[in-house]
Short mmCIF file of C-alpha atoms and ligand atoms in Angstrom, two decimals:
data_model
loop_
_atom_site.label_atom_id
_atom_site.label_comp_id
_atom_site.label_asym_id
_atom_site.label_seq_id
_atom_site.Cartn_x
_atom_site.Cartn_y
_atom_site.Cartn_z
CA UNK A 1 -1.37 -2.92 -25.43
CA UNK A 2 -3.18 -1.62 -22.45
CA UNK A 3 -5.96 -4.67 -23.18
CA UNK A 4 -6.76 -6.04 -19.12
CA UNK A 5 -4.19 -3.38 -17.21
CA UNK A 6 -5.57 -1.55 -14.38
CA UNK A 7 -4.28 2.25 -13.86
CA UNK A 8 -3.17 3.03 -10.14
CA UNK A 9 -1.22 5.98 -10.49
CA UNK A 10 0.56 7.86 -13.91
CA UNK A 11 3.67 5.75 -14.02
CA UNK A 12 1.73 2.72 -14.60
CA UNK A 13 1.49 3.30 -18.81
CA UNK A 14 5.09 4.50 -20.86
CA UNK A 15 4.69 7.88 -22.25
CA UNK A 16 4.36 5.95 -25.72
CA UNK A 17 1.05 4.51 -24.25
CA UNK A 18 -0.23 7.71 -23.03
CA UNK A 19 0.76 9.66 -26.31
CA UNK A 20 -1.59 6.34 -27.71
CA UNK A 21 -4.55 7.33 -25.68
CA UNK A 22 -4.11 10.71 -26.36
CA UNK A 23 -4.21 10.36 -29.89
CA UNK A 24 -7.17 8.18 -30.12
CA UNK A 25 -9.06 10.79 -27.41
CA UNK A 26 -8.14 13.43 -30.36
CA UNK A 27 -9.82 10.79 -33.19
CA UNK A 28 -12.93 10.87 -30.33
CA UNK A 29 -13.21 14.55 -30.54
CA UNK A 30 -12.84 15.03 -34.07
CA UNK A 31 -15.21 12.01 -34.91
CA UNK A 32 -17.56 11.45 -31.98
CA UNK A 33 -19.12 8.64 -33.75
CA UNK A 34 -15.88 6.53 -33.99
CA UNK A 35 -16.25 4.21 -31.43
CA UNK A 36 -19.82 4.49 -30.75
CA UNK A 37 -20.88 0.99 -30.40
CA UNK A 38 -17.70 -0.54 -29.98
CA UNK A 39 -17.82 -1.31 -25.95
CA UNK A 40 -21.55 -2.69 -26.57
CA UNK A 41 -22.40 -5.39 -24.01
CA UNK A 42 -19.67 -4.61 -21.69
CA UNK A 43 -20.55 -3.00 -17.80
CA UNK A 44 -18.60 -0.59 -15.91
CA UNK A 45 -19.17 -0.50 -12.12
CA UNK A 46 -18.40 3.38 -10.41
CA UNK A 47 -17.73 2.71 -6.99
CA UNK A 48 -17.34 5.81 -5.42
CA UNK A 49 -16.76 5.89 -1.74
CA UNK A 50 -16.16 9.66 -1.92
CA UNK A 51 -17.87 12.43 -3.34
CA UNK A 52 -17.38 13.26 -7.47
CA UNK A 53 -19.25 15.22 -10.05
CA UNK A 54 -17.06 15.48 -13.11
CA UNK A 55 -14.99 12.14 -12.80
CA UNK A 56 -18.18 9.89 -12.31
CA UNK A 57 -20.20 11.49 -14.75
CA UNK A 58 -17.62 11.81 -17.24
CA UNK A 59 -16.59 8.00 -16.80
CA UNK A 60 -19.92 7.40 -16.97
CA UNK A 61 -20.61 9.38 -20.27
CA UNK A 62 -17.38 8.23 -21.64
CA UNK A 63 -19.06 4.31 -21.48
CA UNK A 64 -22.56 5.14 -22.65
CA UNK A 65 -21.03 6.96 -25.52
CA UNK A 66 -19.26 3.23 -26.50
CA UNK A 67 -22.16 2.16 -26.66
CA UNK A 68 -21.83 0.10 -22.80
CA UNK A 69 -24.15 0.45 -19.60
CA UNK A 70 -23.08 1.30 -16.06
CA UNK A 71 -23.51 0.51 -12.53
CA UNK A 72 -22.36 1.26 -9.01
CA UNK A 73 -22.74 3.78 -6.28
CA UNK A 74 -21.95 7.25 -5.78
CA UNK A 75 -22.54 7.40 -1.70
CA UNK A 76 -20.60 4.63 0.21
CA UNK A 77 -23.57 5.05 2.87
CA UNK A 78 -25.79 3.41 -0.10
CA UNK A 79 -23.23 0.58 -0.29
CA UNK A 80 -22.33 -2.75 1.89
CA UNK A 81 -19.49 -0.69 3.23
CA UNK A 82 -21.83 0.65 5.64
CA UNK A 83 -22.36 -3.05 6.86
CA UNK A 84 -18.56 -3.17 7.64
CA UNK A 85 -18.08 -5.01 4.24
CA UNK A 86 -13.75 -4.68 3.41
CA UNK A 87 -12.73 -2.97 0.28
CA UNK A 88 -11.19 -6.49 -1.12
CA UNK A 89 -14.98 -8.10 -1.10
CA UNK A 90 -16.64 -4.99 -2.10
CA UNK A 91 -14.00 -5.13 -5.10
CA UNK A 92 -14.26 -8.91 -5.98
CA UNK A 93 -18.15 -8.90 -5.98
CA UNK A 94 -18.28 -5.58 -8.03
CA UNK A 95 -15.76 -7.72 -10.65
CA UNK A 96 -18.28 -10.73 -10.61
CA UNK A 97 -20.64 -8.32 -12.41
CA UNK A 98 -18.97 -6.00 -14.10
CA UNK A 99 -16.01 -5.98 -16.80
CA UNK A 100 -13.64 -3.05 -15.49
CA UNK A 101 -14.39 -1.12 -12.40
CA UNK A 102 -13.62 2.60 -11.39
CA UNK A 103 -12.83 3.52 -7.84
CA UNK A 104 -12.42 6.39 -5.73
CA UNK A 105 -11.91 5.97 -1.61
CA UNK A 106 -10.88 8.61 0.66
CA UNK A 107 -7.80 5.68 1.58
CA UNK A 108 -4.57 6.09 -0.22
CA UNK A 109 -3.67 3.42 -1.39
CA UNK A 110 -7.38 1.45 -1.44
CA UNK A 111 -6.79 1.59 -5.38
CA UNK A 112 -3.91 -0.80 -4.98
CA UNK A 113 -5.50 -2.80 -2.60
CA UNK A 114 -8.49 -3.23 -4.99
CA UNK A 115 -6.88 -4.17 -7.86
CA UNK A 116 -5.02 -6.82 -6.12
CA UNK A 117 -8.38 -8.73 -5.39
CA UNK A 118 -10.36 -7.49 -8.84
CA UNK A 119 -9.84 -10.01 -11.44
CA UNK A 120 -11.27 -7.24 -13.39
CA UNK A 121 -9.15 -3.91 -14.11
CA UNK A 122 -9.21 -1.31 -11.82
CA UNK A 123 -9.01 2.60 -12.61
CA UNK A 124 -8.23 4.77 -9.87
CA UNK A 125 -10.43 7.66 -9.43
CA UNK A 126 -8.87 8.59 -6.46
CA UNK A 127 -7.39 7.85 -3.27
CA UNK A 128 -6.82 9.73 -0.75
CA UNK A 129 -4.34 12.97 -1.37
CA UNK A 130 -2.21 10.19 -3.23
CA UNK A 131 -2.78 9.91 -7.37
CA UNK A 132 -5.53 10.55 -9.60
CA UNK A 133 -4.10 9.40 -12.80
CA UNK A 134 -7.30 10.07 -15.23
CA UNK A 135 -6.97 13.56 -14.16
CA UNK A 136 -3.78 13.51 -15.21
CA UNK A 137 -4.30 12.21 -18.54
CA UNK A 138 -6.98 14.87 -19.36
CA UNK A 139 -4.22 17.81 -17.99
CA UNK A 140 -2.28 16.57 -20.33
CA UNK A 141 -4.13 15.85 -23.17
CA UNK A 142 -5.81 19.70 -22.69
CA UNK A 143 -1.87 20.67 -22.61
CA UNK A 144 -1.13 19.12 -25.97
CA UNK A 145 -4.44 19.96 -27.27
CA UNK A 146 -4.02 23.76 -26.51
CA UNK A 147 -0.34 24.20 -26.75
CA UNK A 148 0.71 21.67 -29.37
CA UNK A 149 3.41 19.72 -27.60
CA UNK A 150 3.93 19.19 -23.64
CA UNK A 151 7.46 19.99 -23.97
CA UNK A 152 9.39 23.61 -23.31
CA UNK A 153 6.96 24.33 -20.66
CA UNK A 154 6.64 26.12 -17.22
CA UNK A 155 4.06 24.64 -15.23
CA UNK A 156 3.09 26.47 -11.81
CA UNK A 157 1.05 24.77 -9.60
CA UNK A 158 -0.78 27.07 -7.39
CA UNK A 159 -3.11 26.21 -3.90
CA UNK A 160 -3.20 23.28 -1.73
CA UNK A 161 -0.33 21.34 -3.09
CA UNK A 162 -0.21 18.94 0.12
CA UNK A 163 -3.47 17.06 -0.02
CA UNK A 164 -4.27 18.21 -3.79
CA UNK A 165 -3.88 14.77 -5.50
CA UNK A 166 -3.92 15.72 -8.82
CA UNK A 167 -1.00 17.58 -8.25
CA UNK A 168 1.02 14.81 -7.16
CA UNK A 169 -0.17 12.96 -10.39
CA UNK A 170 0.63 15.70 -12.26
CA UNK A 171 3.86 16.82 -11.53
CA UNK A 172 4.82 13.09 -11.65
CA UNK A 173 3.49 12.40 -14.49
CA UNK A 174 5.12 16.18 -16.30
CA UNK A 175 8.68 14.79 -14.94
CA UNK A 176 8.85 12.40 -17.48
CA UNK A 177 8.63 15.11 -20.35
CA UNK A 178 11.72 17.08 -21.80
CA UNK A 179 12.44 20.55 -20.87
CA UNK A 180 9.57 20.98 -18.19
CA UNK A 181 10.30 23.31 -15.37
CA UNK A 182 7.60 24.07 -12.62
CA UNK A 183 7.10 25.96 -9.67
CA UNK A 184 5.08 25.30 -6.88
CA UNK A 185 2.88 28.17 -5.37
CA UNK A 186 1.46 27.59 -1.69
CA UNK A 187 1.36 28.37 1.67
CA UNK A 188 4.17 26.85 3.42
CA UNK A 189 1.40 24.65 5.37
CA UNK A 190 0.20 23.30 2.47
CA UNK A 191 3.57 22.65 -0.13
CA UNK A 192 4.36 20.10 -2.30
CA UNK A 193 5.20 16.56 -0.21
CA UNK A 194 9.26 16.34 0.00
CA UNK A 195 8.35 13.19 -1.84
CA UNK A 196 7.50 14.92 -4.94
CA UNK A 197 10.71 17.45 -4.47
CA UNK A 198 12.94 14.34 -3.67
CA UNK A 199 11.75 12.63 -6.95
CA UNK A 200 12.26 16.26 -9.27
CA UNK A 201 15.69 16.39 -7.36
CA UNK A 202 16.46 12.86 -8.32
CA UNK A 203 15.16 13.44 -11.92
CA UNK A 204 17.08 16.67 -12.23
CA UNK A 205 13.83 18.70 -12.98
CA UNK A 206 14.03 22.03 -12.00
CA UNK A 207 11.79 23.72 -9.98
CA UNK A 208 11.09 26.63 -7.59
CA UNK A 209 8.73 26.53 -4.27
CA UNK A 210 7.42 30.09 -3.56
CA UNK A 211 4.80 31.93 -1.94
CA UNK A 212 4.30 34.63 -4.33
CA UNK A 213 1.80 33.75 -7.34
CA UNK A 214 2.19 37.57 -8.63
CA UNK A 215 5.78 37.15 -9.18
CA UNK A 216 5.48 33.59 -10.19
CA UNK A 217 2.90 34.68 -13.23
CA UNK A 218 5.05 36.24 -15.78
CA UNK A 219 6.90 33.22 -16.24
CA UNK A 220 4.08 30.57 -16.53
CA UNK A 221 2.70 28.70 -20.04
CA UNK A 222 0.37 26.70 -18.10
CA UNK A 223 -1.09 27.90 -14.48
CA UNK A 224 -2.62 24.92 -13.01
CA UNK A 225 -4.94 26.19 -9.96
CA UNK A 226 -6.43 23.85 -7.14
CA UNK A 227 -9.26 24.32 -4.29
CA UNK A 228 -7.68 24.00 -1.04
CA UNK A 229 -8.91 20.35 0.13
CA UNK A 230 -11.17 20.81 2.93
CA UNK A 231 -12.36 17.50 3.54
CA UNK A 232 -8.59 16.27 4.24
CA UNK A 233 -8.05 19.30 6.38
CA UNK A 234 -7.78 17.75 10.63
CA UNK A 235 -8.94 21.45 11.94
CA UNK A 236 -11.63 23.79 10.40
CA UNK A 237 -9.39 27.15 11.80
CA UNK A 238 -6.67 26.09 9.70
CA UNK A 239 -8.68 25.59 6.60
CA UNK A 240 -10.56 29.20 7.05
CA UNK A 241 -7.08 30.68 7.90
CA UNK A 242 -5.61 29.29 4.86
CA UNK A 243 -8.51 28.85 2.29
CA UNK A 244 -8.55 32.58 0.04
CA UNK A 245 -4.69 32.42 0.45
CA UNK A 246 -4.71 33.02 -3.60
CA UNK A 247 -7.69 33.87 -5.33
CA UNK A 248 -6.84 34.59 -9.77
CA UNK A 249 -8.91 37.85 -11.03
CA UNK A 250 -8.50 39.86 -13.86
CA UNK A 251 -5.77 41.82 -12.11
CA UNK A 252 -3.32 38.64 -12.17
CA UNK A 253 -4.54 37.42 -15.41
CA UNK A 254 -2.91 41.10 -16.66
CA UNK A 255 0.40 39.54 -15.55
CA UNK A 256 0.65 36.58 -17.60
CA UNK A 257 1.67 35.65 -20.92
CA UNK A 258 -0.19 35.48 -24.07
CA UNK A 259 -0.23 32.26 -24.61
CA UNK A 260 -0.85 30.97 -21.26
CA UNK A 261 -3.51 28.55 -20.53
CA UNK A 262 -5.46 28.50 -16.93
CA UNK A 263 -6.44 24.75 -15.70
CA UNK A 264 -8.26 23.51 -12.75
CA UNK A 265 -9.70 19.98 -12.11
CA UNK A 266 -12.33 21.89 -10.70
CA UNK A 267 -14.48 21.80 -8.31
CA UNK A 268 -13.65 25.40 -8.05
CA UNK A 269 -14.42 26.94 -4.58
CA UNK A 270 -12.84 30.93 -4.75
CA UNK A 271 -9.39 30.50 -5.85
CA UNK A 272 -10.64 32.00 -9.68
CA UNK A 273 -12.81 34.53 -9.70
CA UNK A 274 -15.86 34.44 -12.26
CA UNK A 275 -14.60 37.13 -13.94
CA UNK A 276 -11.52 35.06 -15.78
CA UNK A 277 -14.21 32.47 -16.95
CA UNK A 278 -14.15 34.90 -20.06
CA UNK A 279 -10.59 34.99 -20.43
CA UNK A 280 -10.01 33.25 -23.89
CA UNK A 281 -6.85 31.92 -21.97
CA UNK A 282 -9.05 30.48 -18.72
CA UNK A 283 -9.46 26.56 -20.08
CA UNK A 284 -10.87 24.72 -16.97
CA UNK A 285 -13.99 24.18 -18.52
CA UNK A 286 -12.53 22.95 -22.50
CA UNK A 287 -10.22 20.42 -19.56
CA UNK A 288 -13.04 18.70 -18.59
CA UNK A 289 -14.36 18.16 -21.82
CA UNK A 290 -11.47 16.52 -22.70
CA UNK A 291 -11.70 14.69 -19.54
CA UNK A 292 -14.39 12.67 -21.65
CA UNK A 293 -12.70 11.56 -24.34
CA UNK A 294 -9.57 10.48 -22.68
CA UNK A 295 -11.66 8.07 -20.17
CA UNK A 296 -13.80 7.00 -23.75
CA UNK A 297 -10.03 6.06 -25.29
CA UNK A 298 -8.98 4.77 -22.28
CA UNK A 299 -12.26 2.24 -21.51
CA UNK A 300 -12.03 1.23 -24.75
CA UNK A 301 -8.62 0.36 -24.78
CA UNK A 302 -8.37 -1.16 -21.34
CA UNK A 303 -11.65 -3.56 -22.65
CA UNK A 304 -9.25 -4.09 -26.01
CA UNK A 305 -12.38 -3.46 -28.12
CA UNK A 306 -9.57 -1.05 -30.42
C1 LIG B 401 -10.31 16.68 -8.05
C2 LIG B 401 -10.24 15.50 -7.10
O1 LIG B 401 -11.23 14.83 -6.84
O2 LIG B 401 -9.13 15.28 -6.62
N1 LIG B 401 -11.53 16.75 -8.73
C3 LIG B 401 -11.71 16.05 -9.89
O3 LIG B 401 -11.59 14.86 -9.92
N2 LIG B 401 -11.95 16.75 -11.00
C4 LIG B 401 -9.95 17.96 -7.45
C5 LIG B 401 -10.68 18.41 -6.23
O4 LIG B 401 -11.57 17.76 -5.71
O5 LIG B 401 -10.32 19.51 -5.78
#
């Protein structure tokens, strides 16, 4: 089904071909040899023009775990880019060698552009403060993996909702679910884009935009948190004045629910204290576990080796 597609941004698969991946990511996890030689042969090629820990290394574990090799770069001043090489020959070289390629660029939009010239599929990584779809997928496969169903939920979104990508893939992506309500915690500098609140407005999502992540707390099954995004930031002063705007501790932890899970794509800067790593609730670092085995089903379904 997805055999050959690229992924741009979350609206590119149905929600019947995400609940797919996300059950064969929860076959991965419960049998980590399934799968383990199945993408033998086949390359993947990381271009990253921007800088990654978990999203590299965990595409890159997710394809040496199928049993495939990988190649690419993780500095774009390693790369012909440096030369003044464009994105589109960059792209259609990288697809000469490889069988799928995954690409993150500072560039909204250089996804698209890639995949337009890649005769081989193209995952977006990244770009820009626009969509980061495999992000997405791991949220919400560590939402249905920790709270059973992503349905009946109140997501709050808390940080640098402006230039935080994986928000905008997120929230997108959480429209299309039944009975989802959010609420979007920021500094006024740095809310949600009005094209995210024109889209829940269209959709008839509800949703709240407030300042107050105290108040906000009570109310919250999943609290997703986000560093604010310095590098996208055109002034230092207004990154320092607006950077500890919310910081979680143990104090705010006191004022949520039960059942409520914590997420972060991490890199986390100071927006959670250390302290609520030993929450049992805190689940950042279970997220990006996950984060593996959704890329491993997603690779493998993309190369149609399942
Ligand atoms: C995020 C990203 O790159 O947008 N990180 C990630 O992929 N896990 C979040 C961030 O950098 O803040």
């Amino acid at each position: 089904m997805l055999e050959g597609r690229s992924l741009i941004e979350p609206g590119n698969f149905s929600l019947e071909e995400m609940d797919s991946l996300f059950c064969l990511a929860e076959k991965i996890e419960q049998d980590e040899k399934y799968l383990r030689e199945s993408c033998r042969g086949r390359l993947l090629a990381t271009l990253f023009f921007e800088p990654s820990t978990r999203t590299r290394l965990s595409f890159e574990a997710a394809m040496l775990r199928l049993g495939g090799s990988c190649l690419g770069f993780a500095d774009p001043g390693s790369s012909s880019a440096s030369k003044g090489e464009s994105l589109a020959d960059t792209v259609r070289m990288a697809a000469s060698y490889a069988d799928i390629i995954v690409m993150r660029n500072p560039k909204e939009g250089a996804a698209l552009l890639a995949s337009r010239y890649s005769p081989a599929p193209v995952i977006n990584a990244g770009d820009g403060g626009h969509h980061h779809p495999t992000q997405t997928l791991t949220d919400l496969l560590t939402i249905r993996r920790l709270l059973g169903e992503i349905k009946n939920l109140t997501i709050g979104f808390c940080g640098d909702l402006k230039f935080g990508r994986t928000v905008h893939s997120l929230a997108k992506a959480l429209a299309r679910y039944d009975k989802i309500k959010m609420a979007f915690i920021s500094p006024e500098e740095l809310a949600v884009p009005e094209y995210i609140t024109r889209m829940l407005h269209k959709q008839q999502i509800e949703f709240i935009e407030t300042r107050s992540l105290e108040e906000t707390m009570p109310h919250l099954d999943v609290l997703y948190m986000t560093r604010v995004q310095r590098e996208r930031f055109f002034n230092e002063e207004d990154y320092i004045r607006l950077k500890d705007t919310y910081v979680l501790n143990r104090e705010k932890m006191d004022l949520g629910k039960n059942r409520l899970i914590i997420l972060h794509p991490l890199p986390r800067v100071n927006e959670i204290a250390v302290e609520v790593d030993a929450d049992p609730r805190a689940a950042y670092f279970r997220q990006a576990k996950y984060g593996m085995y959704v890329r491993m089903a997603l690779l493998s379904s993309i190369l149609g080796v399942v």
